[in-house]
mmCIF file with all atom_site columns, C-alpha atoms in Angstrom:
data_model
loop_
_atom_site.group_PDB
_atom_site.id
_atom_site.type_symbol
_atom_site.label_atom_id
_atom_site.label_alt_id
_atom_site.label_comp_id
_atom_site.label_asym_id
_atom_site.label_entity_id
_atom_site.label_seq_id
_atom_site.pdbx_PDB_ins_code
_atom_site.Cartn_x
_atom_site.Cartn_y
_atom_site.Cartn_z
_atom_site.occupancy
_atom_site.B_iso_or_equiv
_atom_site.pdbx_formal_charge
_atom_site.auth_seq_id
_atom_site.auth_comp_id
_atom_site.auth_asym_id
_atom_site.auth_atom_id
_atom_site.pdbx_PDB_model_num
ATOM 1   C CA . MET M 1 1   ? -16.273 4.667   4.891   1.00 50.00 ? 1   MET M CA 1
ATOM 2   C CA . ASP M 1 2   ? -19.357 2.570   5.696   1.00 73.00 ? 2   ASP M CA 1
ATOM 3   C CA . ILE M 1 3   ? -18.164 0.006   3.204   1.00 88.00 ? 3   ILE M CA 1
ATOM 4   C CA . CYS M 1 4   ? -15.891 -1.670  5.739   1.00 90.00 ? 4   CYS M CA 1
ATOM 5   C CA . SER M 1 5   ? -16.636 -4.134  8.495   1.00 91.00 ? 5   SER M CA 1
ATOM 6   C CA . LYS M 1 6   ? -13.419 -3.223  10.295  1.00 93.00 ? 6   LYS M CA 1
ATOM 7   C CA . ILE M 1 7   ? -11.088 -0.233  10.336  1.00 94.00 ? 7   ILE M CA 1
ATOM 8   C CA . THR M 1 8   ? -8.322  -0.416  12.889  1.00 94.00 ? 8   THR M CA 1
ATOM 9   C CA . ASP M 1 9   ? -4.644  0.246   13.334  1.00 93.00 ? 9   ASP M CA 1
ATOM 10  C CA . GLY M 1 10  ? -1.814  -1.724  14.824  1.00 90.00 ? 10  GLY M CA 1
ATOM 11  C CA . GLU M 1 11  ? -0.404  -1.923  18.327  1.00 91.00 ? 11  GLU M CA 1
ATOM 12  C CA . HIS M 1 12  ? -0.013  1.430   20.084  1.00 92.00 ? 12  HIS M CA 1
ATOM 13  C CA . SER M 1 13  ? 2.498   0.369   22.745  1.00 91.00 ? 13  SER M CA 1
ATOM 14  C CA . THR M 1 14  ? 5.979   -0.806  21.812  1.00 90.00 ? 14  THR M CA 1
ATOM 15  C CA . PRO M 1 15  ? 5.823   -4.592  21.410  1.00 91.00 ? 15  PRO M CA 1
ATOM 16  C CA . GLU M 1 16  ? 8.592   -6.946  22.420  1.00 92.00 ? 16  GLU M CA 1
ATOM 17  C CA . ARG M 1 17  ? 10.772  -7.640  19.381  1.00 93.00 ? 17  ARG M CA 1
ATOM 18  C CA . SER M 1 18  ? 12.627  -10.832 18.504  1.00 93.00 ? 18  SER M CA 1
ATOM 19  C CA . GLN M 1 19  ? 15.299  -11.837 15.981  1.00 93.00 ? 19  GLN M CA 1
ATOM 20  C CA . ALA M 1 20  ? 12.849  -14.150 14.223  1.00 92.00 ? 20  ALA M CA 1
ATOM 21  C CA . GLY M 1 21  ? 9.228   -15.103 14.573  1.00 92.00 ? 21  GLY M CA 1
ATOM 22  C CA . HIS M 1 22  ? 6.173   -13.346 13.174  1.00 95.00 ? 22  HIS M CA 1
ATOM 23  C CA . TYR M 1 23  ? 6.244   -10.262 10.976  1.00 95.00 ? 23  TYR M CA 1
ATOM 24  C CA . LEU M 1 24  ? 5.590   -6.909  12.665  1.00 96.00 ? 24  LEU M CA 1
ATOM 25  C CA . LEU M 1 25  ? 4.662   -4.419  9.956   1.00 96.00 ? 25  LEU M CA 1
ATOM 26  C CA . SER M 1 26  ? 4.919   -0.647  10.154  1.00 95.00 ? 26  SER M CA 1
ATOM 27  C CA . ALA M 1 27  ? 4.257   2.149   7.648   1.00 95.00 ? 27  ALA M CA 1
ATOM 28  C CA . ARG M 1 28  ? 7.645   1.533   6.002   1.00 95.00 ? 28  ARG M CA 1
ATOM 29  C CA . ASN M 1 29  ? 6.478   -1.939  4.932   1.00 96.00 ? 29  ASN M CA 1
ATOM 30  C CA . VAL M 1 30  ? 3.306   -0.643  3.246   1.00 97.00 ? 30  VAL M CA 1
ATOM 31  C CA . THR M 1 31  ? 3.859   0.434   -0.368  1.00 97.00 ? 31  THR M CA 1
ATOM 32  C CA . ASN M 1 32  ? 1.572   0.815   -3.361  1.00 95.00 ? 32  ASN M CA 1
ATOM 33  C CA . GLU M 1 33  ? 3.459   -2.083  -4.938  1.00 94.00 ? 33  GLU M CA 1
ATOM 34  C CA . GLY M 1 34  ? 2.732   -4.423  -2.026  1.00 95.00 ? 34  GLY M CA 1
ATOM 35  C CA . ILE M 1 35  ? 3.986   -5.349  1.417   1.00 96.00 ? 35  ILE M CA 1
ATOM 36  C CA . ILE M 1 36  ? 7.787   -5.091  1.549   1.00 94.00 ? 36  ILE M CA 1
ATOM 37  C CA . LEU M 1 37  ? 9.525   -7.430  3.996   1.00 94.00 ? 37  LEU M CA 1
ATOM 38  C CA . GLY M 1 38  ? 13.144  -6.390  3.376   1.00 90.00 ? 38  GLY M CA 1
ATOM 39  C CA . ASP M 1 39  ? 13.332  -4.210  6.495   1.00 92.00 ? 39  ASP M CA 1
ATOM 40  C CA . VAL M 1 40  ? 10.807  -5.831  8.801   1.00 95.00 ? 40  VAL M CA 1
ATOM 41  C CA . ASP M 1 41  ? 10.718  -6.390  12.549  1.00 95.00 ? 41  ASP M CA 1
ATOM 42  C CA . TYR M 1 42  ? 9.652   -9.612  14.240  1.00 96.00 ? 42  TYR M CA 1
ATOM 43  C CA . VAL M 1 43  ? 7.697   -10.466 17.374  1.00 96.00 ? 43  VAL M CA 1
ATOM 44  C CA . PRO M 1 44  ? 7.563   -13.713 19.362  1.00 96.00 ? 44  PRO M CA 1
ATOM 45  C CA . ASP M 1 45  ? 4.451   -15.930 19.402  1.00 94.00 ? 45  ASP M CA 1
ATOM 46  C CA . HIS M 1 46  ? 2.856   -14.444 22.524  1.00 95.00 ? 46  HIS M CA 1
ATOM 47  C CA . GLU M 1 47  ? 3.164   -10.860 21.219  1.00 94.00 ? 47  GLU M CA 1
ATOM 48  C CA . PHE M 1 48  ? 1.851   -11.888 17.809  1.00 95.00 ? 48  PHE M CA 1
ATOM 49  C CA . GLU M 1 49  ? -1.256  -13.460 19.338  1.00 94.00 ? 49  GLU M CA 1
ATOM 50  C CA . ARG M 1 50  ? -1.846  -10.466 21.622  1.00 94.00 ? 50  ARG M CA 1
ATOM 51  C CA . ILE M 1 51  ? -1.478  -7.895  18.826  1.00 95.00 ? 51  ILE M CA 1
ATOM 52  C CA . ARG M 1 52  ? -3.698  -9.845  16.412  1.00 94.00 ? 52  ARG M CA 1
ATOM 53  C CA . LYS M 1 53  ? -6.601  -9.685  18.853  1.00 93.00 ? 53  LYS M CA 1
ATOM 54  C CA . ARG M 1 54  ? -6.879  -6.006  17.917  1.00 91.00 ? 54  ARG M CA 1
ATOM 55  C CA . CYS M 1 55  ? -5.686  -6.053  14.319  1.00 94.00 ? 55  CYS M CA 1
ATOM 56  C CA . ASP M 1 56  ? -5.715  -9.288  12.321  1.00 95.00 ? 56  ASP M CA 1
ATOM 57  C CA . PRO M 1 57  ? -4.874  -8.580  8.665   1.00 96.00 ? 57  PRO M CA 1
ATOM 58  C CA . ASN M 1 58  ? -5.731  -11.364 6.237   1.00 94.00 ? 58  ASN M CA 1
ATOM 59  C CA . ILE M 1 59  ? -6.190  -11.803 2.489   1.00 94.00 ? 59  ILE M CA 1
ATOM 60  C CA . GLY M 1 60  ? -8.972  -9.478  1.351   1.00 92.00 ? 60  GLY M CA 1
ATOM 61  C CA . ASP M 1 61  ? -7.867  -6.658  3.660   1.00 96.00 ? 61  ASP M CA 1
ATOM 62  C CA . LEU M 1 62  ? -5.993  -3.487  2.750   1.00 97.00 ? 62  LEU M CA 1
ATOM 63  C CA . LEU M 1 63  ? -3.232  -1.772  4.711   1.00 97.00 ? 63  LEU M CA 1
ATOM 64  C CA . ILE M 1 64  ? -2.716  2.000   4.677   1.00 97.00 ? 64  ILE M CA 1
ATOM 65  C CA . SER M 1 65  ? 0.412   3.810   5.830   1.00 96.00 ? 65  SER M CA 1
ATOM 66  C CA . CYS M 1 66  ? -0.679  6.271   8.517   1.00 93.00 ? 66  CYS M CA 1
ATOM 67  C CA . SER M 1 67  ? 2.509   7.925   9.684   1.00 91.00 ? 67  SER M CA 1
ATOM 68  C CA . GLY M 1 68  ? 5.089   9.893   7.738   1.00 88.00 ? 68  GLY M CA 1
ATOM 69  C CA . SER M 1 69  ? 4.192   9.240   4.104   1.00 89.00 ? 69  SER M CA 1
ATOM 70  C CA . VAL M 1 70  ? 0.477   8.742   4.621   1.00 93.00 ? 70  VAL M CA 1
ATOM 71  C CA . GLY M 1 71  ? -1.779  7.031   2.120   1.00 94.00 ? 71  GLY M CA 1
ATOM 72  C CA . ARG M 1 72  ? 0.289   4.217   0.640   1.00 96.00 ? 72  ARG M CA 1
ATOM 73  C CA . VAL M 1 73  ? -1.987  1.193   0.131   1.00 97.00 ? 73  VAL M CA 1
ATOM 74  C CA . SER M 1 74  ? -1.092  -2.526  0.055   1.00 97.00 ? 74  SER M CA 1
ATOM 75  C CA . LYS M 1 75  ? -3.276  -5.561  -0.381  1.00 96.00 ? 75  LYS M CA 1
ATOM 76  C CA . VAL M 1 76  ? -2.671  -8.225  2.272   1.00 96.00 ? 76  VAL M CA 1
ATOM 77  C CA . ASP M 1 77  ? -1.145  -11.209 0.496   1.00 91.00 ? 77  ASP M CA 1
ATOM 78  C CA . ARG M 1 78  ? -1.197  -13.883 3.232   1.00 90.00 ? 78  ARG M CA 1
ATOM 79  C CA . ASP M 1 79  ? -3.548  -15.068 5.963   1.00 91.00 ? 79  ASP M CA 1
ATOM 80  C CA . ASN M 1 80  ? -2.441  -15.024 9.610   1.00 88.00 ? 80  ASN M CA 1
ATOM 81  C CA . ALA M 1 81  ? 1.048   -13.805 8.734   1.00 90.00 ? 81  ALA M CA 1
ATOM 82  C CA . TYR M 1 82  ? 1.226   -10.226 9.964   1.00 95.00 ? 82  TYR M CA 1
ATOM 83  C CA . SER M 1 83  ? 0.930   -8.122  13.079  1.00 95.00 ? 83  SER M CA 1
ATOM 84  C CA . MET M 1 84  ? 1.236   -4.336  12.926  1.00 96.00 ? 84  MET M CA 1
ATOM 85  C CA . VAL M 1 85  ? 2.161   -1.232  14.866  1.00 95.00 ? 85  VAL M CA 1
ATOM 86  C CA . ARG M 1 86  ? 0.105   1.956   14.934  1.00 94.00 ? 86  ARG M CA 1
ATOM 87  C CA . SER M 1 87  ? 1.801   3.541   11.896  1.00 95.00 ? 87  SER M CA 1
ATOM 88  C CA . ALA M 1 88  ? -0.237  1.240   9.628   1.00 95.00 ? 88  ALA M CA 1
ATOM 89  C CA . ALA M 1 89  ? -4.005  0.802   9.498   1.00 96.00 ? 89  ALA M CA 1
ATOM 90  C CA . MET M 1 90  ? -6.102  -2.078  8.217   1.00 96.00 ? 90  MET M CA 1
ATOM 91  C CA . ILE M 1 91  ? -9.447  -1.881  6.475   1.00 96.00 ? 91  ILE M CA 1
ATOM 92  C CA . ARG M 1 92  ? -11.661 -4.893  5.880   1.00 94.00 ? 92  ARG M CA 1
ATOM 93  C CA . PRO M 1 93  ? -14.345 -4.299  3.244   1.00 91.00 ? 93  PRO M CA 1
ATOM 94  C CA . PHE M 1 94  ? -17.842 -5.752  3.554   1.00 85.00 ? 94  PHE M CA 1
ATOM 95  C CA . GLY M 1 95  ? -18.618 -8.848  1.497   1.00 76.00 ? 95  GLY M CA 1
ATOM 96  C CA . SER M 1 96  ? -19.164 -9.350  -2.185  1.00 80.00 ? 96  SER M CA 1
ATOM 97  C CA . HIS M 1 97  ? -20.409 -5.938  -3.400  1.00 86.00 ? 97  HIS M CA 1
ATOM 98  C CA . LEU M 1 98  ? -16.937 -4.394  -3.318  1.00 91.00 ? 98  LEU M CA 1
ATOM 99  C CA . SER M 1 99  ? -13.849 -5.404  -5.289  1.00 93.00 ? 99  SER M CA 1
ATOM 100 C CA . ILE M 1 100 ? -10.696 -5.214  -3.162  1.00 94.00 ? 100 ILE M CA 1
ATOM 101 C CA . ASP M 1 101 ? -8.745  -4.215  -6.272  1.00 96.00 ? 101 ASP M CA 1
ATOM 102 C CA . TYR M 1 102 ? -11.199 -1.387  -7.015  1.00 96.00 ? 102 TYR M CA 1
ATOM 103 C CA . LEU M 1 103 ? -10.954 -0.142  -3.434  1.00 96.00 ? 103 LEU M CA 1
ATOM 104 C CA . ALA M 1 104 ? -7.130  -0.258  -3.530  1.00 96.00 ? 104 ALA M CA 1
ATOM 105 C CA . TYR M 1 105 ? -7.024  1.749   -6.766  1.00 97.00 ? 105 TYR M CA 1
ATOM 106 C CA . ALA M 1 106 ? -9.628  4.191   -5.441  1.00 96.00 ? 106 ALA M CA 1
ATOM 107 C CA . LEU M 1 107 ? -7.599  4.781   -2.262  1.00 96.00 ? 107 LEU M CA 1
ATOM 108 C CA . ARG M 1 108 ? -4.514  5.446   -4.416  1.00 96.00 ? 108 ARG M CA 1
ATOM 109 C CA . SER M 1 109 ? -6.409  7.927   -6.612  1.00 96.00 ? 109 SER M CA 1
ATOM 110 C CA . PRO M 1 110 ? -5.468  11.621  -6.475  1.00 96.00 ? 110 PRO M CA 1
ATOM 111 C CA . PHE M 1 111 ? -8.955  12.414  -5.137  1.00 95.00 ? 111 PHE M CA 1
ATOM 112 C CA . LEU M 1 112 ? -8.676  10.144  -2.096  1.00 95.00 ? 112 LEU M CA 1
ATOM 113 C CA . GLN M 1 113 ? -4.966  10.831  -1.618  1.00 95.00 ? 113 GLN M CA 1
ATOM 114 C CA . SER M 1 114 ? -5.748  14.552  -1.315  1.00 93.00 ? 114 SER M CA 1
ATOM 115 C CA . GLN M 1 115 ? -8.497  13.756  1.209   1.00 93.00 ? 115 GLN M CA 1
ATOM 116 C CA . MET M 1 116 ? -6.006  11.742  3.263   1.00 93.00 ? 116 MET M CA 1
ATOM 117 C CA . VAL M 1 117 ? -3.417  14.527  3.181   1.00 90.00 ? 117 VAL M CA 1
ATOM 118 C CA . LYS M 1 118 ? -6.027  17.124  4.204   1.00 89.00 ? 118 LYS M CA 1
ATOM 119 C CA . LYS M 1 119 ? -7.342  14.929  7.027   1.00 88.00 ? 119 LYS M CA 1
ATOM 120 C CA . SER M 1 120 ? -3.929  13.968  8.391   1.00 88.00 ? 120 SER M CA 1
ATOM 121 C CA . LYS M 1 121 ? -2.697  15.694  11.536  1.00 81.00 ? 121 LYS M CA 1
ATOM 122 C CA . LYS M 1 122 ? 0.687   17.255  11.088  1.00 76.00 ? 122 LYS M CA 1
ATOM 123 C CA . THR M 1 123 ? 3.163   17.439  13.923  1.00 74.00 ? 123 THR M CA 1
ATOM 124 C CA . ALA M 1 124 ? 6.797   16.528  13.279  1.00 76.00 ? 124 ALA M CA 1
ATOM 125 C CA . GLN M 1 125 ? 5.378   14.089  10.714  1.00 82.00 ? 125 GLN M CA 1
ATOM 126 C CA . ALA M 1 126 ? 1.947   13.579  9.184   1.00 86.00 ? 126 ALA M CA 1
ATOM 127 C CA . ASN M 1 127 ? -0.394  11.143  10.946  1.00 87.00 ? 127 ASN M CA 1
ATOM 128 C CA . LEU M 1 128 ? -3.614  9.761   9.505   1.00 89.00 ? 128 LEU M CA 1
ATOM 129 C CA . PHE M 1 129 ? -5.934  8.606   12.285  1.00 88.00 ? 129 PHE M CA 1
ATOM 130 C CA . LEU M 1 130 ? -8.766  6.072   12.143  1.00 91.00 ? 130 LEU M CA 1
ATOM 131 C CA . GLY M 1 131 ? -11.508 8.710   12.290  1.00 90.00 ? 131 GLY M CA 1
ATOM 132 C CA . ALA M 1 132 ? -10.060 10.372  9.200   1.00 91.00 ? 132 ALA M CA 1
ATOM 133 C CA . ILE M 1 133 ? -9.939  7.049   7.351   1.00 93.00 ? 133 ILE M CA 1
ATOM 134 C CA . SER M 1 134 ? -13.532 6.303   8.362   1.00 92.00 ? 134 SER M CA 1
ATOM 135 C CA . SER M 1 135 ? -14.688 9.666   7.024   1.00 92.00 ? 135 SER M CA 1
ATOM 136 C CA . LEU M 1 136 ? -13.175 9.325   3.535   1.00 94.00 ? 136 LEU M CA 1
ATOM 137 C CA . THR M 1 137 ? -15.720 9.921   0.763   1.00 91.00 ? 137 THR M CA 1
ATOM 138 C CA . ILE M 1 138 ? -15.589 7.246   -1.918  1.00 93.00 ? 138 ILE M CA 1
ATOM 139 C CA . SER M 1 139 ? -17.819 6.466   -4.873  1.00 91.00 ? 139 SER M CA 1
ATOM 140 C CA . ILE M 1 140 ? -18.766 2.806   -5.186  1.00 93.00 ? 140 ILE M CA 1
ATOM 141 C CA . PRO M 1 141 ? -20.228 1.833   -8.567  1.00 95.00 ? 141 PRO M CA 1
ATOM 142 C CA . PRO M 1 142 ? -21.964 -1.524  -9.121  1.00 94.00 ? 142 PRO M CA 1
ATOM 143 C CA . LEU M 1 143 ? -19.616 -4.515  -9.017  1.00 94.00 ? 143 LEU M CA 1
ATOM 144 C CA . PRO M 1 144 ? -19.565 -5.078  -12.821 1.00 95.00 ? 144 PRO M CA 1
ATOM 145 C CA . GLU M 1 145 ? -18.473 -1.447  -13.282 1.00 97.00 ? 145 GLU M CA 1
ATOM 146 C CA . GLN M 1 146 ? -15.789 -1.863  -10.591 1.00 96.00 ? 146 GLN M CA 1
ATOM 147 C CA . THR M 1 147 ? -14.490 -4.871  -12.521 1.00 96.00 ? 147 THR M CA 1
ATOM 148 C CA . ARG M 1 148 ? -14.383 -2.873  -15.782 1.00 97.00 ? 148 ARG M CA 1
ATOM 149 C CA . ILE M 1 149 ? -12.579 0.008   -14.060 1.00 97.00 ? 149 ILE M CA 1
ATOM 150 C CA . VAL M 1 150 ? -9.957  -2.328  -12.558 1.00 96.00 ? 150 VAL M CA 1
ATOM 151 C CA . SER M 1 151 ? -9.447  -4.044  -15.940 1.00 97.00 ? 151 SER M CA 1
ATOM 152 C CA . LYS M 1 152 ? -8.975  -0.695  -17.679 1.00 97.00 ? 152 LYS M CA 1
ATOM 153 C CA . ILE M 1 153 ? -6.536  0.543   -15.023 1.00 95.00 ? 153 ILE M CA 1
ATOM 154 C CA . GLU M 1 154 ? -4.499  -2.658  -15.282 1.00 94.00 ? 154 GLU M CA 1
ATOM 155 C CA . GLU M 1 155 ? -4.529  -2.429  -19.092 1.00 96.00 ? 155 GLU M CA 1
ATOM 156 C CA . MET M 1 156 ? -3.266  1.168   -18.907 1.00 95.00 ? 156 MET M CA 1
ATOM 157 C CA . MET M 1 157 ? -0.635  0.254   -16.299 1.00 90.00 ? 157 MET M CA 1
ATOM 158 C CA . GLY M 1 158 ? 0.603   -2.501  -18.626 1.00 92.00 ? 158 GLY M CA 1
ATOM 159 C CA . ILE M 1 159 ? 0.893   0.022   -21.463 1.00 93.00 ? 159 ILE M CA 1
ATOM 160 C CA . CYS M 1 160 ? 2.795   2.400   -19.157 1.00 92.00 ? 160 CYS M CA 1
ATOM 161 C CA . ASP M 1 161 ? 5.172   -0.399  -18.126 1.00 89.00 ? 161 ASP M CA 1
ATOM 162 C CA . ARG M 1 162 ? 5.851   -1.272  -21.781 1.00 93.00 ? 162 ARG M CA 1
ATOM 163 C CA . LEU M 1 163 ? 6.437   2.404   -22.621 1.00 93.00 ? 163 LEU M CA 1
ATOM 164 C CA . LYS M 1 164 ? 8.915   2.698   -19.736 1.00 92.00 ? 164 LYS M CA 1
ATOM 165 C CA . ALA M 1 165 ? 10.744  -0.399  -20.975 1.00 91.00 ? 165 ALA M CA 1
ATOM 166 C CA . HIS M 1 166 ? 10.901  1.040   -24.522 1.00 89.00 ? 166 HIS M CA 1
ATOM 167 C CA . LEU M 1 167 ? 12.165  4.386   -23.192 1.00 92.00 ? 167 LEU M CA 1
ATOM 168 C CA . ASN M 1 168 ? 14.847  2.663   -21.114 1.00 90.00 ? 168 ASN M CA 1
ATOM 169 C CA . HIS M 1 169 ? 15.912  0.627   -24.140 1.00 88.00 ? 169 HIS M CA 1
ATOM 170 C CA . ALA M 1 170 ? 15.995  3.763   -26.328 1.00 91.00 ? 170 ALA M CA 1
ATOM 171 C CA . GLN M 1 171 ? 18.098  5.614   -23.730 1.00 91.00 ? 171 GLN M CA 1
ATOM 172 C CA . THR M 1 172 ? 20.527  2.700   -23.510 1.00 90.00 ? 172 THR M CA 1
ATOM 173 C CA . THR M 1 173 ? 20.800  2.597   -27.307 1.00 89.00 ? 173 THR M CA 1
ATOM 174 C CA . GLN M 1 174 ? 21.341  6.372   -27.409 1.00 91.00 ? 174 GLN M CA 1
ATOM 175 C CA . LEU M 1 175 ? 24.160  6.118   -24.853 1.00 87.00 ? 175 LEU M CA 1
ATOM 176 C CA . GLN M 1 176 ? 25.786  3.257   -26.762 1.00 89.00 ? 176 GLN M CA 1
ATOM 177 C CA . LEU M 1 177 ? 25.623  5.259   -30.002 1.00 87.00 ? 177 LEU M CA 1
ATOM 178 C CA . ALA M 1 178 ? 27.080  8.327   -28.286 1.00 86.00 ? 178 ALA M CA 1
ATOM 179 C CA . ASP M 1 179 ? 29.918  6.203   -26.868 1.00 85.00 ? 179 ASP M CA 1
ATOM 180 C CA . ALA M 1 180 ? 30.581  4.652   -30.289 1.00 85.00 ? 180 ALA M CA 1
ATOM 181 C CA . LEU M 1 181 ? 30.648  8.072   -31.975 1.00 85.00 ? 181 LEU M CA 1
ATOM 182 C CA . THR M 1 182 ? 32.960  9.457   -29.293 1.00 86.00 ? 182 THR M CA 1
ATOM 183 C CA . GLU M 1 183 ? 35.338  6.512   -29.752 1.00 85.00 ? 183 GLU M CA 1
ATOM 184 C CA . GLN M 1 184 ? 35.371  7.036   -33.535 1.00 85.00 ? 184 GLN M CA 1
ATOM 185 C CA . VAL M 1 185 ? 36.116  10.754  -33.167 1.00 85.00 ? 185 VAL M CA 1
ATOM 186 C CA . ILE M 1 186 ? 38.921  10.103  -30.682 1.00 85.00 ? 186 ILE M CA 1
ATOM 187 C CA . ALA M 1 187 ? 40.443  7.230   -32.702 1.00 75.00 ? 187 ALA M CA 1
#
């Protein structure tokens, strides 16, 4: 992946935790829907600063889950907010020729997901290491084409979301009708 200026993972040793402070992300916090902070650990200021010397995720970077369920991808949504442990990796794309949204969708694609699964080392749980991330093969079209692809994906995702909502509504209506019919038969 020569399209990135930085590919790294989080802290390898166990950092000192605190009850509050700065977010310490792990693979469990990285989802395809975004960074989830419901079950997050915290580190004090000095640990945060130390960890961010190695891995400093900011807006414009992507995080990848690297341990357990490998390959989930989140866009970083805040600057200077997160530190990470080794179970999550960060990639920082080069400049203006690459759309972060395109790269996120590409990394979530079945093609790249299968590459990640094949390249992950399996022990008790799968682990995706930095060398494997660096060696992923990805097609990068010109920026205007990336923009069109992202727009089309988002349009299709919107259609899928509306279809799901209609299906849920139809199922609810079906259950209500079944309940009403059952009540009429019993009455």
